[in-house]
């Protein structure tokens, strides 16, 4: 969901890419949640982060509540920030909607303020 919001709000200024420490495929509920806001993520992939991704990044944003502590080390030239969001996987449908909206608002704010 974050990759899609990032591309929507930052795509003209940033090359947005999403990867994580595990790959489980795109959650069908994430697809459904993003469809509710007219964003299609059916062609997105679930990728594992690697050194090439980290070395080519200017900014790494960790999202899940525990991701900041388990994300691989980032090179010194990379700015790394943590925006902690709940992981809605395995939870009620309303959690997907809530987290979708929280991520969208956070990325929208970043697009306006850089923070």
PDB file of C-alpha atoms in Angstrom:
ATOM      1  CA  UNK A   1       0.000   0.000   0.000  1.00  0.00           C
ATOM      2  CA  UNK A   2       2.844   2.364   0.838  1.00  0.00           C
ATOM      3  CA  UNK A   3       4.483   1.888  -2.547  1.00  0.00           C
ATOM      4  CA  UNK A   4       1.250   2.799  -4.315  1.00  0.00           C
ATOM      5  CA  UNK A   5       0.686   5.883  -2.146  1.00  0.00           C
ATOM      6  CA  UNK A   6       4.318   6.858  -2.659  1.00  0.00           C
ATOM      7  CA  UNK A   7       4.002   6.628  -6.415  1.00  0.00           C
ATOM      8  CA  UNK A   8       0.793   8.649  -6.328  1.00  0.00           C
ATOM      9  CA  UNK A   9       2.128  11.485  -4.179  1.00  0.00           C
ATOM     10  CA  UNK A  10       5.866  11.356  -4.939  1.00  0.00           C
ATOM     11  CA  UNK A  11       6.170   9.728  -8.349  1.00  0.00           C
ATOM     12  CA  UNK A  12       7.112  12.943 -10.139  1.00  0.00           C
ATOM     13  CA  UNK A  13       9.962  13.663  -7.672  1.00  0.00           C
ATOM     14  CA  UNK A  14      11.078  10.286  -6.324  1.00  0.00           C
ATOM     15  CA  UNK A  15      11.732   6.803  -7.662  1.00  0.00           C
ATOM     16  CA  UNK A  16       9.542   4.861  -5.221  1.00  0.00           C
ATOM     17  CA  UNK A  17      10.336   1.222  -4.518  1.00  0.00           C
ATOM     18  CA  UNK A  18       9.097  -1.146  -1.850  1.00  0.00           C
ATOM     19  CA  UNK A  19      10.903  -4.138  -0.373  1.00  0.00           C
ATOM     20  CA  UNK A  20      10.990  -5.900   2.952  1.00  0.00           C
ATOM     21  CA  UNK A  21      12.819  -8.481   5.003  1.00  0.00           C
ATOM     22  CA  UNK A  22      10.272 -11.132   3.964  1.00  0.00           C
ATOM     23  CA  UNK A  23       8.228 -11.647   0.793  1.00  0.00           C
ATOM     24  CA  UNK A  24       4.770 -13.171   1.082  1.00  0.00           C
ATOM     25  CA  UNK A  25       3.089 -11.802  -2.019  1.00  0.00           C
ATOM     26  CA  UNK A  26       0.684  -8.898  -2.115  1.00  0.00           C
ATOM     27  CA  UNK A  27      -2.064  -9.413   0.439  1.00  0.00           C
ATOM     28  CA  UNK A  28      -5.483  -9.715  -1.255  1.00  0.00           C
ATOM     29  CA  UNK A  29      -6.969  -7.449   1.413  1.00  0.00           C
ATOM     30  CA  UNK A  30      -4.383  -4.786   0.591  1.00  0.00           C
ATOM     31  CA  UNK A  31      -5.462  -5.000  -3.054  1.00  0.00           C
ATOM     32  CA  UNK A  32      -9.105  -4.670  -2.016  1.00  0.00           C
ATOM     33  CA  UNK A  33      -8.361  -1.760   0.341  1.00  0.00           C
ATOM     34  CA  UNK A  34      -6.457   0.170  -2.300  1.00  0.00           C
ATOM     35  CA  UNK A  35      -9.186  -0.513  -4.864  1.00  0.00           C
ATOM     36  CA  UNK A  36     -11.547   1.353  -2.522  1.00  0.00           C
ATOM     37  CA  UNK A  37      -9.464   4.494  -3.107  1.00  0.00           C
ATOM     38  CA  UNK A  38      -9.156   3.790  -6.852  1.00  0.00           C
ATOM     39  CA  UNK A  39      -5.536   2.635  -6.762  1.00  0.00           C
ATOM     40  CA  UNK A  40      -4.764  -0.671  -8.476  1.00  0.00           C
ATOM     41  CA  UNK A  41      -1.910  -2.646  -6.907  1.00  0.00           C
ATOM     42  CA  UNK A  42      -2.642  -6.018  -8.512  1.00  0.00           C
ATOM     43  CA  UNK A  43       0.622  -5.860 -10.494  1.00  0.00           C
ATOM     44  CA  UNK A  44       2.816  -4.919  -7.544  1.00  0.00           C
ATOM     45  CA  UNK A  45       5.231  -7.500  -6.201  1.00  0.00           C
ATOM     46  CA  UNK A  46       6.500  -8.442  -2.762  1.00  0.00           C
ATOM     47  CA  UNK A  47      10.295  -8.187  -2.882  1.00  0.00           C
ATOM     48  CA  UNK A  48      13.150  -8.840  -0.468  1.00  0.00           C
ATOM     49  CA  UNK A  49      15.401  -5.885   0.282  1.00  0.00           C
ATOM     50  CA  UNK A  50      19.038  -6.351  -0.687  1.00  0.00           C
ATOM     51  CA  UNK A  51      22.326  -4.452  -0.741  1.00  0.00           C
ATOM     52  CA  UNK A  52      21.748  -3.144  -4.285  1.00  0.00           C
ATOM     53  CA  UNK A  53      18.463  -1.545  -3.292  1.00  0.00           C
ATOM     54  CA  UNK A  54      19.962  -0.024  -0.159  1.00  0.00           C
ATOM     55  CA  UNK A  55      23.088   1.252  -1.931  1.00  0.00           C
ATOM     56  CA  UNK A  56      21.056   3.014  -4.620  1.00  0.00           C
ATOM     57  CA  UNK A  57      18.645   4.628  -2.157  1.00  0.00           C
ATOM     58  CA  UNK A  58      18.649   8.201  -0.911  1.00  0.00           C
ATOM     59  CA  UNK A  59      15.959   7.538   1.673  1.00  0.00           C
ATOM     60  CA  UNK A  60      14.750   4.365   3.388  1.00  0.00           C
ATOM     61  CA  UNK A  61      11.479   4.499   5.287  1.00  0.00           C
ATOM     62  CA  UNK A  62      10.653   1.562   7.539  1.00  0.00           C
ATOM     63  CA  UNK A  63       6.943   1.161   8.190  1.00  0.00           C
ATOM     64  CA  UNK A  64       5.892  -1.782  10.333  1.00  0.00           C
ATOM     65  CA  UNK A  65       6.178  -1.397  14.069  1.00  0.00           C
ATOM     66  CA  UNK A  66       9.149  -3.793  14.341  1.00  0.00           C
ATOM     67  CA  UNK A  67      10.792  -3.022  10.991  1.00  0.00           C
ATOM     68  CA  UNK A  68      13.163  -0.390  12.316  1.00  0.00           C
ATOM     69  CA  UNK A  69      14.899  -2.908  14.555  1.00  0.00           C
ATOM     70  CA  UNK A  70      15.147  -5.726  11.984  1.00  0.00           C
ATOM     71  CA  UNK A  71      15.903  -3.786   8.788  1.00  0.00           C
ATOM     72  CA  UNK A  72      19.423  -4.392   7.477  1.00  0.00           C
ATOM     73  CA  UNK A  73      22.012  -1.698   8.068  1.00  0.00           C
ATOM     74  CA  UNK A  74      21.809   1.160   5.626  1.00  0.00           C
ATOM     75  CA  UNK A  75      24.858   2.777   4.030  1.00  0.00           C
ATOM     76  CA  UNK A  76      25.993   6.040   5.603  1.00  0.00           C
ATOM     77  CA  UNK A  77      24.836   8.110   2.607  1.00  0.00           C
ATOM     78  CA  UNK A  78      21.242   6.890   3.046  1.00  0.00           C
ATOM     79  CA  UNK A  79      18.805   8.819   5.211  1.00  0.00           C
ATOM     80  CA  UNK A  80      16.721   6.332   7.200  1.00  0.00           C
ATOM     81  CA  UNK A  81      13.507   7.145   9.042  1.00  0.00           C
ATOM     82  CA  UNK A  82      10.880   5.036  10.757  1.00  0.00           C
ATOM     83  CA  UNK A  83       7.148   5.628  10.461  1.00  0.00           C
ATOM     84  CA  UNK A  84       5.591   2.939  12.636  1.00  0.00           C
ATOM     85  CA  UNK A  85       2.300   1.526  11.383  1.00  0.00           C
ATOM     86  CA  UNK A  86       0.413  -1.523  12.552  1.00  0.00           C
ATOM     87  CA  UNK A  87       0.614  -4.530  10.237  1.00  0.00           C
ATOM     88  CA  UNK A  88      -3.013  -5.298   9.320  1.00  0.00           C
ATOM     89  CA  UNK A  89      -2.270  -8.822   8.027  1.00  0.00           C
ATOM     90  CA  UNK A  90      -4.481 -11.346   9.774  1.00  0.00           C
ATOM     91  CA  UNK A  91      -6.640  -8.663  11.341  1.00  0.00           C
ATOM     92  CA  UNK A  92     -10.151  -7.414  10.662  1.00  0.00           C
ATOM     93  CA  UNK A  93     -11.015  -5.673   7.416  1.00  0.00           C
ATOM     94  CA  UNK A  94     -11.362  -2.304   9.130  1.00  0.00           C
ATOM     95  CA  UNK A  95      -7.673  -2.512  10.111  1.00  0.00           C
ATOM     96  CA  UNK A  96      -6.657  -2.617   6.444  1.00  0.00           C
ATOM     97  CA  UNK A  97      -8.760   0.456   5.779  1.00  0.00           C
ATOM     98  CA  UNK A  98      -7.383   2.307   8.805  1.00  0.00           C
ATOM     99  CA  UNK A  99      -3.747   1.503   8.043  1.00  0.00           C
ATOM    100  CA  UNK A 100      -4.258   2.298   4.343  1.00  0.00           C
ATOM    101  CA  UNK A 101      -5.556   5.736   5.258  1.00  0.00           C
ATOM    102  CA  UNK A 102      -2.829   6.379   7.844  1.00  0.00           C
ATOM    103  CA  UNK A 103      -0.082   5.487   5.377  1.00  0.00           C
ATOM    104  CA  UNK A 104      -1.674   7.600   2.653  1.00  0.00           C
ATOM    105  CA  UNK A 105      -1.943  10.630   4.936  1.00  0.00           C
ATOM    106  CA  UNK A 106       1.642  10.237   6.157  1.00  0.00           C
ATOM    107  CA  UNK A 107       3.055  10.053   2.637  1.00  0.00           C
ATOM    108  CA  UNK A 108       0.882  12.965   1.545  1.00  0.00           C
ATOM    109  CA  UNK A 109       2.282  15.027   4.433  1.00  0.00           C
ATOM    110  CA  UNK A 110       5.836  14.034   3.473  1.00  0.00           C
ATOM    111  CA  UNK A 111       5.162  15.123  -0.119  1.00  0.00           C
ATOM    112  CA  UNK A 112       4.191  18.585   1.129  1.00  0.00           C
ATOM    113  CA  UNK A 113       6.694  19.121   3.950  1.00  0.00           C
ATOM    114  CA  UNK A 114       9.598  16.766   3.308  1.00  0.00           C
ATOM    115  CA  UNK A 115       9.205  15.485   6.847  1.00  0.00           C
TER     116      UNK A 115
END
